[in-house]
Amino acid sequence: MTDELGRVLLVKPTYRRQWLLPGGGAEPGEGPGQVFRREVHEELGLLRTPGEVLAVNWVAPGHPDVAANLPFPGEVRYVLDGGTLTEQDIEALRLPADELHGYEFLDSRAAAERMIPVDAQLMLAALRARLSGTTAHLDGGRHVGAVPPLDLHEVHTRPRNGRDWPWHPDRVSRPAPSPSGLGLALRARRPGCPGDRPC
């Protein structure tokens, strides 16, 4: 989930130092969509319908970012799109005091710094998949197959139209501006400026 500025929602558990995306483990017989609905309601007090699957990550037993005493042989983690929370949604958030200390909306760089590496990799892959309209497939936090352009270039924000970055969806080949074009731009005046000086 993000807010209207695109910042990622993280929650601070009472039982560990690092921050997490909202969510949790599946009960027997639950699918990802059911887990999403239950956990979002339990942790945030919201009733929301899950969107697309943004990322899937297989975390094998023995992964350095996973506790060694867990009673299962590795796990599959899904990140589903929780959408954009409005101001009204944020005002309605209700966290269980025995499970969560609080929440915060953070830009993706700051969010990644508060998470353990494997969680940060999954969060970033999911956010970038949301921006590009795809699904990320990870194994131990690393992409299976070719690294998507947004991850390859470590994109953290939605691109602005017209930028000539190699991963930009609107990229077009444009000639570099000519010196005369730059000169015209520098000499442009706003209405009310005295003489022919730029201001």
PDB file of C-alpha atoms in Angstrom:
ATOM      1  CA  MET A   1       0.000   0.000   0.000  1.00  0.00           C
ATOM      2  CA  THR A   2       1.072   3.543  -0.637  1.00  0.00           C
ATOM      3  CA  ASP A   3      -0.296   6.958   0.215  1.00  0.00           C
ATOM      4  CA  GLU A   4      -1.283   9.513  -2.404  1.00  0.00           C
ATOM      5  CA  LEU A   5       2.351  10.683  -2.649  1.00  0.00           C
ATOM      6  CA  GLY A   6       3.547   7.166  -3.520  1.00  0.00           C
ATOM      7  CA  ARG A   7       5.169   6.498  -0.147  1.00  0.00           C
ATOM      8  CA  VAL A   8       5.163   2.881   1.047  1.00  0.00           C
ATOM      9  CA  LEU A   9       3.237   1.871   4.180  1.00  0.00           C
ATOM     10  CA  LEU A  10       5.376   0.009   6.728  1.00  0.00           C
ATOM     11  CA  VAL A  11       4.358  -1.237  10.159  1.00  0.00           C
ATOM     12  CA  LYS A  12       6.562  -1.664  13.256  1.00  0.00           C
ATOM     13  CA  PRO A  13       5.972  -5.006  14.969  1.00  0.00           C
ATOM     14  CA  THR A  14       6.215  -5.385  18.742  1.00  0.00           C
ATOM     15  CA  TYR A  15       8.127  -8.652  18.319  1.00  0.00           C
ATOM     16  CA  ARG A  16      11.068  -7.586  16.122  1.00  0.00           C
ATOM     17  CA  ARG A  17      13.343  -4.620  15.468  1.00  0.00           C
ATOM     18  CA  GLN A  18      12.836  -4.304  11.699  1.00  0.00           C
ATOM     19  CA  TRP A  19       9.813  -2.803   9.970  1.00  0.00           C
ATOM     20  CA  LEU A  20       7.546  -4.809   7.652  1.00  0.00           C
ATOM     21  CA  LEU A  21       4.954  -4.490   4.950  1.00  0.00           C
ATOM     22  CA  PRO A  22       1.501  -5.166   6.448  1.00  0.00           C
ATOM     23  CA  GLY A  23       0.621  -8.835   6.208  1.00  0.00           C
ATOM     24  CA  GLY A  24       1.283 -12.202   7.743  1.00  0.00           C
ATOM     25  CA  GLY A  25       1.286 -15.946   7.388  1.00  0.00           C
ATOM     26  CA  ALA A  26      -1.451 -18.056   5.869  1.00  0.00           C
ATOM     27  CA  GLU A  27      -3.749 -20.193   7.981  1.00  0.00           C
ATOM     28  CA  PRO A  28      -4.343 -23.765   6.738  1.00  0.00           C
ATOM     29  CA  GLY A  29      -6.311 -23.697   3.492  1.00  0.00           C
ATOM     30  CA  GLU A  30      -6.009 -19.936   2.895  1.00  0.00           C
ATOM     31  CA  GLY A  31      -4.967 -18.492  -0.453  1.00  0.00           C
ATOM     32  CA  PRO A  32      -3.064 -15.214  -0.899  1.00  0.00           C
ATOM     33  CA  GLY A  33      -6.224 -13.140  -1.421  1.00  0.00           C
ATOM     34  CA  GLN A  34      -7.826 -14.514   1.742  1.00  0.00           C
ATOM     35  CA  VAL A  35      -4.673 -13.847   3.752  1.00  0.00           C
ATOM     36  CA  PHE A  36      -4.579 -10.293   2.385  1.00  0.00           C
ATOM     37  CA  ARG A  37      -8.158  -9.534   3.469  1.00  0.00           C
ATOM     38  CA  ARG A  38      -7.753 -11.080   6.926  1.00  0.00           C
ATOM     39  CA  GLU A  39      -4.351  -9.573   7.720  1.00  0.00           C
ATOM     40  CA  VAL A  40      -5.235  -6.087   6.454  1.00  0.00           C
ATOM     41  CA  HIS A  41      -8.344  -6.131   8.635  1.00  0.00           C
ATOM     42  CA  GLU A  42      -6.513  -7.523  11.689  1.00  0.00           C
ATOM     43  CA  GLU A  43      -3.452  -5.262  11.403  1.00  0.00           C
ATOM     44  CA  LEU A  44      -4.918  -2.044   9.994  1.00  0.00           C
ATOM     45  CA  GLY A  45      -8.660  -2.221  10.682  1.00  0.00           C
ATOM     46  CA  LEU A  46      -9.416  -1.800   6.960  1.00  0.00           C
ATOM     47  CA  LEU A  47     -11.621  -3.833   4.633  1.00  0.00           C
ATOM     48  CA  ARG A  48      -9.868  -3.909   1.264  1.00  0.00           C
ATOM     49  CA  THR A  49      -9.914  -6.039  -1.842  1.00  0.00           C
ATOM     50  CA  PRO A  50      -6.482  -7.175  -3.035  1.00  0.00           C
ATOM     51  CA  GLY A  51      -5.252  -6.060  -6.423  1.00  0.00           C
ATOM     52  CA  GLU A  52      -2.769  -7.776  -8.731  1.00  0.00           C
ATOM     53  CA  VAL A  53       0.048 -10.008  -7.503  1.00  0.00           C
ATOM     54  CA  LEU A  54       3.055  -7.683  -7.661  1.00  0.00           C
ATOM     55  CA  ALA A  55       5.821 -10.024  -6.526  1.00  0.00           C
ATOM     56  CA  VAL A  56       6.459 -13.620  -5.488  1.00  0.00           C
ATOM     57  CA  ASN A  57       9.618 -14.629  -3.625  1.00  0.00           C
ATOM     58  CA  TRP A  58      10.797 -18.132  -2.726  1.00  0.00           C
ATOM     59  CA  VAL A  59      12.899 -18.033   0.454  1.00  0.00           C
ATOM     60  CA  ALA A  60      14.737 -21.327   0.913  1.00  0.00           C
ATOM     61  CA  PRO A  61      15.576 -22.837   4.303  1.00  0.00           C
ATOM     62  CA  GLY A  62      18.938 -21.618   5.495  1.00  0.00           C
ATOM     63  CA  HIS A  63      18.576 -18.170   3.886  1.00  0.00           C
ATOM     64  CA  PRO A  64      20.709 -15.768   5.972  1.00  0.00           C
ATOM     65  CA  ASP A  65      17.817 -13.333   6.513  1.00  0.00           C
ATOM     66  CA  VAL A  66      15.442 -15.982   7.874  1.00  0.00           C
ATOM     67  CA  ALA A  67      15.500 -17.347  11.437  1.00  0.00           C
ATOM     68  CA  ALA A  68      17.021 -20.823  11.579  1.00  0.00           C
ATOM     69  CA  ASN A  69      14.459 -22.204  14.057  1.00  0.00           C
ATOM     70  CA  LEU A  70      11.350 -21.778  11.905  1.00  0.00           C
ATOM     71  CA  PRO A  71       9.250 -24.968  11.693  1.00  0.00           C
ATOM     72  CA  PHE A  72       8.845 -25.083   7.919  1.00  0.00           C
ATOM     73  CA  PRO A  73      11.127 -25.856   4.980  1.00  0.00           C
ATOM     74  CA  GLY A  74      11.330 -22.431   3.384  1.00  0.00           C
ATOM     75  CA  GLU A  75       8.413 -20.249   2.325  1.00  0.00           C
ATOM     76  CA  VAL A  76       6.778 -18.505  -0.599  1.00  0.00           C
ATOM     77  CA  ARG A  77       6.004 -14.820  -0.036  1.00  0.00           C
ATOM     78  CA  TYR A  78       3.406 -12.954  -2.074  1.00  0.00           C
ATOM     79  CA  VAL A  79       2.963  -9.188  -2.287  1.00  0.00           C
ATOM     80  CA  LEU A  80      -0.464  -8.164  -3.549  1.00  0.00           C
ATOM     81  CA  ASP A  81      -1.298  -4.605  -4.548  1.00  0.00           C
ATOM     82  CA  GLY A  82      -3.129  -2.945  -1.661  1.00  0.00           C
ATOM     83  CA  GLY A  83      -3.708   0.192  -3.681  1.00  0.00           C
ATOM     84  CA  THR A  84      -3.431   3.824  -2.675  1.00  0.00           C
ATOM     85  CA  LEU A  85      -4.732   4.890   0.726  1.00  0.00           C
ATOM     86  CA  THR A  86      -6.600   8.189   0.816  1.00  0.00           C
ATOM     87  CA  GLU A  87      -6.542  10.605   3.752  1.00  0.00           C
ATOM     88  CA  GLN A  88      -9.824   9.065   4.917  1.00  0.00           C
ATOM     89  CA  ASP A  89      -8.325   5.557   4.758  1.00  0.00           C
ATOM     90  CA  ILE A  90      -5.321   6.691   6.792  1.00  0.00           C
ATOM     91  CA  GLU A  91      -7.541   8.323   9.427  1.00  0.00           C
ATOM     92  CA  ALA A  92      -9.412   5.007   9.726  1.00  0.00           C
ATOM     93  CA  LEU A  93      -6.261   2.936  10.453  1.00  0.00           C
ATOM     94  CA  ARG A  94      -6.532   0.978  13.729  1.00  0.00           C
ATOM     95  CA  LEU A  95      -3.512  -1.074  14.793  1.00  0.00           C
ATOM     96  CA  PRO A  96      -3.559  -3.885  17.399  1.00  0.00           C
ATOM     97  CA  ALA A  97      -1.412  -2.586  20.287  1.00  0.00           C
ATOM     98  CA  ASP A  98      -0.224  -6.072  21.228  1.00  0.00           C
ATOM     99  CA  GLU A  99       1.153  -6.720  17.725  1.00  0.00           C
ATOM    100  CA  LEU A 100       2.158  -3.368  16.202  1.00  0.00           C
ATOM    101  CA  HIS A 101       3.819  -0.302  17.724  1.00  0.00           C
ATOM    102  CA  GLY A 102       2.896   1.965  14.831  1.00  0.00           C
ATOM    103  CA  TYR A 103       3.077   2.668  11.115  1.00  0.00           C
ATOM    104  CA  GLU A 104       4.742   5.133   8.785  1.00  0.00           C
ATOM    105  CA  PHE A 105       4.615   6.090   5.111  1.00  0.00           C
ATOM    106  CA  LEU A 106       8.150   6.259   3.718  1.00  0.00           C
ATOM    107  CA  ASP A 107       9.779   6.789   0.350  1.00  0.00           C
ATOM    108  CA  SER A 108      11.144   3.502  -0.935  1.00  0.00           C
ATOM    109  CA  ARG A 109      14.782   4.244  -0.043  1.00  0.00           C
ATOM    110  CA  ALA A 110      13.924   5.028   3.583  1.00  0.00           C
ATOM    111  CA  ALA A 111      11.577   2.035   3.735  1.00  0.00           C
ATOM    112  CA  ALA A 112      14.291  -0.324   2.473  1.00  0.00           C
ATOM    113  CA  GLU A 113      16.712   0.937   5.143  1.00  0.00           C
ATOM    114  CA  ARG A 114      14.277  -0.083   7.900  1.00  0.00           C
ATOM    115  CA  MET A 115      13.787  -3.634   6.594  1.00  0.00           C
ATOM    116  CA  ILE A 116      15.974  -6.727   6.577  1.00  0.00           C
ATOM    117  CA  PRO A 117      17.576  -7.177   3.133  1.00  0.00           C
ATOM    118  CA  VAL A 118      15.314  -9.962   1.824  1.00  0.00           C
ATOM    119  CA  ASP A 119      12.177  -8.000   2.827  1.00  0.00           C
ATOM    120  CA  ALA A 120      13.554  -4.799   1.297  1.00  0.00           C
ATOM    121  CA  GLN A 121      14.349  -6.589  -1.980  1.00  0.00           C
ATOM    122  CA  LEU A 122      10.793  -7.926  -2.152  1.00  0.00           C
ATOM    123  CA  MET A 123       9.254  -4.548  -1.311  1.00  0.00           C
ATOM    124  CA  LEU A 124      11.317  -2.753  -3.971  1.00  0.00           C
ATOM    125  CA  ALA A 125      10.592  -5.417  -6.595  1.00  0.00           C
ATOM    126  CA  ALA A 126       6.854  -5.169  -5.834  1.00  0.00           C
ATOM    127  CA  LEU A 127       6.846  -1.372  -5.995  1.00  0.00           C
ATOM    128  CA  ARG A 128       8.727  -1.373  -9.304  1.00  0.00           C
ATOM    129  CA  ALA A 129       6.418  -4.071 -10.684  1.00  0.00           C
ATOM    130  CA  ARG A 130       3.471  -1.853  -9.764  1.00  0.00           C
ATOM    131  CA  LEU A 131       5.046   1.090 -11.603  1.00  0.00           C
ATOM    132  CA  SER A 132       5.691  -0.988 -14.721  1.00  0.00           C
ATOM    133  CA  GLY A 133       2.488  -3.062 -14.694  1.00  0.00           C
ATOM    134  CA  THR A 134       4.259  -6.426 -14.308  1.00  0.00           C
ATOM    135  CA  THR A 135       4.838  -9.154 -11.707  1.00  0.00           C
ATOM    136  CA  ALA A 136       8.270  -9.820 -10.187  1.00  0.00           C
ATOM    137  CA  HIS A 137       9.426 -13.425  -9.690  1.00  0.00           C
ATOM    138  CA  LEU A 138      12.209 -13.723  -7.113  1.00  0.00           C
ATOM    139  CA  ASP A 139      14.250 -16.527  -5.584  1.00  0.00           C
ATOM    140  CA  GLY A 140      15.945 -15.535  -2.332  1.00  0.00           C
ATOM    141  CA  GLY A 141      15.397 -11.868  -3.170  1.00  0.00           C
ATOM    142  CA  ARG A 142      16.982 -12.120  -6.625  1.00  0.00           C
ATOM    143  CA  HIS A 143      15.091 -11.946  -9.892  1.00  0.00           C
ATOM    144  CA  VAL A 144      14.508 -15.188 -11.765  1.00  0.00           C
ATOM    145  CA  GLY A 145      15.498 -14.466 -15.350  1.00  0.00           C
ATOM    146  CA  ALA A 146      16.408 -11.051 -16.698  1.00  0.00           C
ATOM    147  CA  VAL A 147      16.441  -8.174 -14.225  1.00  0.00           C
ATOM    148  CA  PRO A 148      13.566  -5.778 -15.075  1.00  0.00           C
ATOM    149  CA  PRO A 149      14.670  -2.309 -16.249  1.00  0.00           C
ATOM    150  CA  LEU A 150      13.297  -0.486 -13.170  1.00  0.00           C
ATOM    151  CA  ASP A 151      15.299  -2.799 -10.889  1.00  0.00           C
ATOM    152  CA  LEU A 152      18.369  -2.720 -13.128  1.00  0.00           C
ATOM    153  CA  HIS A 153      18.441   1.074 -12.822  1.00  0.00           C
ATOM    154  CA  GLU A 154      17.386   1.046  -9.141  1.00  0.00           C
ATOM    155  CA  VAL A 155      14.358   3.253  -9.719  1.00  0.00           C
ATOM    156  CA  HIS A 156      12.710   4.541  -6.546  1.00  0.00           C
ATOM    157  CA  THR A 157      10.037   6.883  -7.886  1.00  0.00           C
ATOM    158  CA  ARG A 158       7.505   7.133 -10.696  1.00  0.00           C
ATOM    159  CA  PRO A 159       9.206   8.646 -13.750  1.00  0.00           C
ATOM    160  CA  ARG A 160       8.129  12.040 -15.001  1.00  0.00           C
ATOM    161  CA  ASN A 161       6.970  12.336 -18.595  1.00  0.00           C
ATOM    162  CA  GLY A 162       9.576  13.521 -21.047  1.00  0.00           C
ATOM    163  CA  ARG A 163      12.668  12.345 -19.206  1.00  0.00           C
ATOM    164  CA  ASP A 164      15.203  10.554 -21.406  1.00  0.00           C
ATOM    165  CA  TRP A 165      16.141   7.775 -18.974  1.00  0.00           C
ATOM    166  CA  PRO A 166      16.828   4.358 -20.532  1.00  0.00           C
ATOM    167  CA  TRP A 167      14.029   2.659 -18.560  1.00  0.00           C
ATOM    168  CA  HIS A 168      11.413   5.384 -19.064  1.00  0.00           C
ATOM    169  CA  PRO A 169       8.171   4.084 -20.642  1.00  0.00           C
ATOM    170  CA  ASP A 170       7.746   7.278 -22.679  1.00  0.00           C
ATOM    171  CA  ARG A 171      11.349   7.376 -23.897  1.00  0.00           C
ATOM    172  CA  VAL A 172      11.773   8.738 -27.380  1.00  0.00           C
ATOM    173  CA  SER A 173      14.908   9.645 -29.240  1.00  0.00           C
ATOM    174  CA  ARG A 174      15.309  13.396 -29.316  1.00  0.00           C
ATOM    175  CA  PRO A 175      18.223  15.450 -30.610  1.00  0.00           C
ATOM    176  CA  ALA A 176      20.183  17.384 -28.027  1.00  0.00           C
ATOM    177  CA  PRO A 177      19.085  21.020 -27.764  1.00  0.00           C
ATOM    178  CA  SER A 178      21.070  23.368 -29.965  1.00  0.00           C
ATOM    179  CA  PRO A 179      23.049  26.238 -28.471  1.00  0.00           C
ATOM    180  CA  SER A 180      20.680  28.694 -30.145  1.00  0.00           C
ATOM    181  CA  GLY A 181      17.709  26.924 -28.560  1.00  0.00           C
ATOM    182  CA  LEU A 182      19.354  27.189 -25.149  1.00  0.00           C
ATOM    183  CA  GLY A 183      20.075  30.852 -25.744  1.00  0.00           C
ATOM    184  CA  LEU A 184      16.440  31.510 -26.596  1.00  0.00           C
ATOM    185  CA  ALA A 185      15.353  29.779 -23.412  1.00  0.00           C
ATOM    186  CA  LEU A 186      17.773  31.829 -21.318  1.00  0.00           C
ATOM    187  CA  ARG A 187      16.600  35.112 -22.851  1.00  0.00           C
ATOM    188  CA  ALA A 188      12.904  34.407 -22.380  1.00  0.00           C
ATOM    189  CA  ARG A 189      11.185  37.063 -20.288  1.00  0.00           C
ATOM    190  CA  ARG A 190       8.115  36.854 -18.133  1.00  0.00           C
ATOM    191  CA  PRO A 191       5.478  39.555 -18.673  1.00  0.00           C
ATOM    192  CA  GLY A 192       6.321  42.681 -16.711  1.00  0.00           C
ATOM    193  CA  CYS A 193      10.114  42.221 -16.758  1.00  0.00           C
ATOM    194  CA  PRO A 194      11.960  45.487 -17.454  1.00  0.00           C
ATOM    195  CA  GLY A 195      13.894  45.906 -20.702  1.00  0.00           C
ATOM    196  CA  ASP A 196      15.184  42.844 -22.473  1.00  0.00           C
ATOM    197  CA  ARG A 197      16.864  41.240 -19.438  1.00  0.00           C
ATOM    198  CA  PRO A 198      15.588  37.815 -18.280  1.00  0.00           C
ATOM    199  CA  CYS A 199      14.015  37.759 -14.847  1.00  0.00           C
TER     200      CYS A 199
END
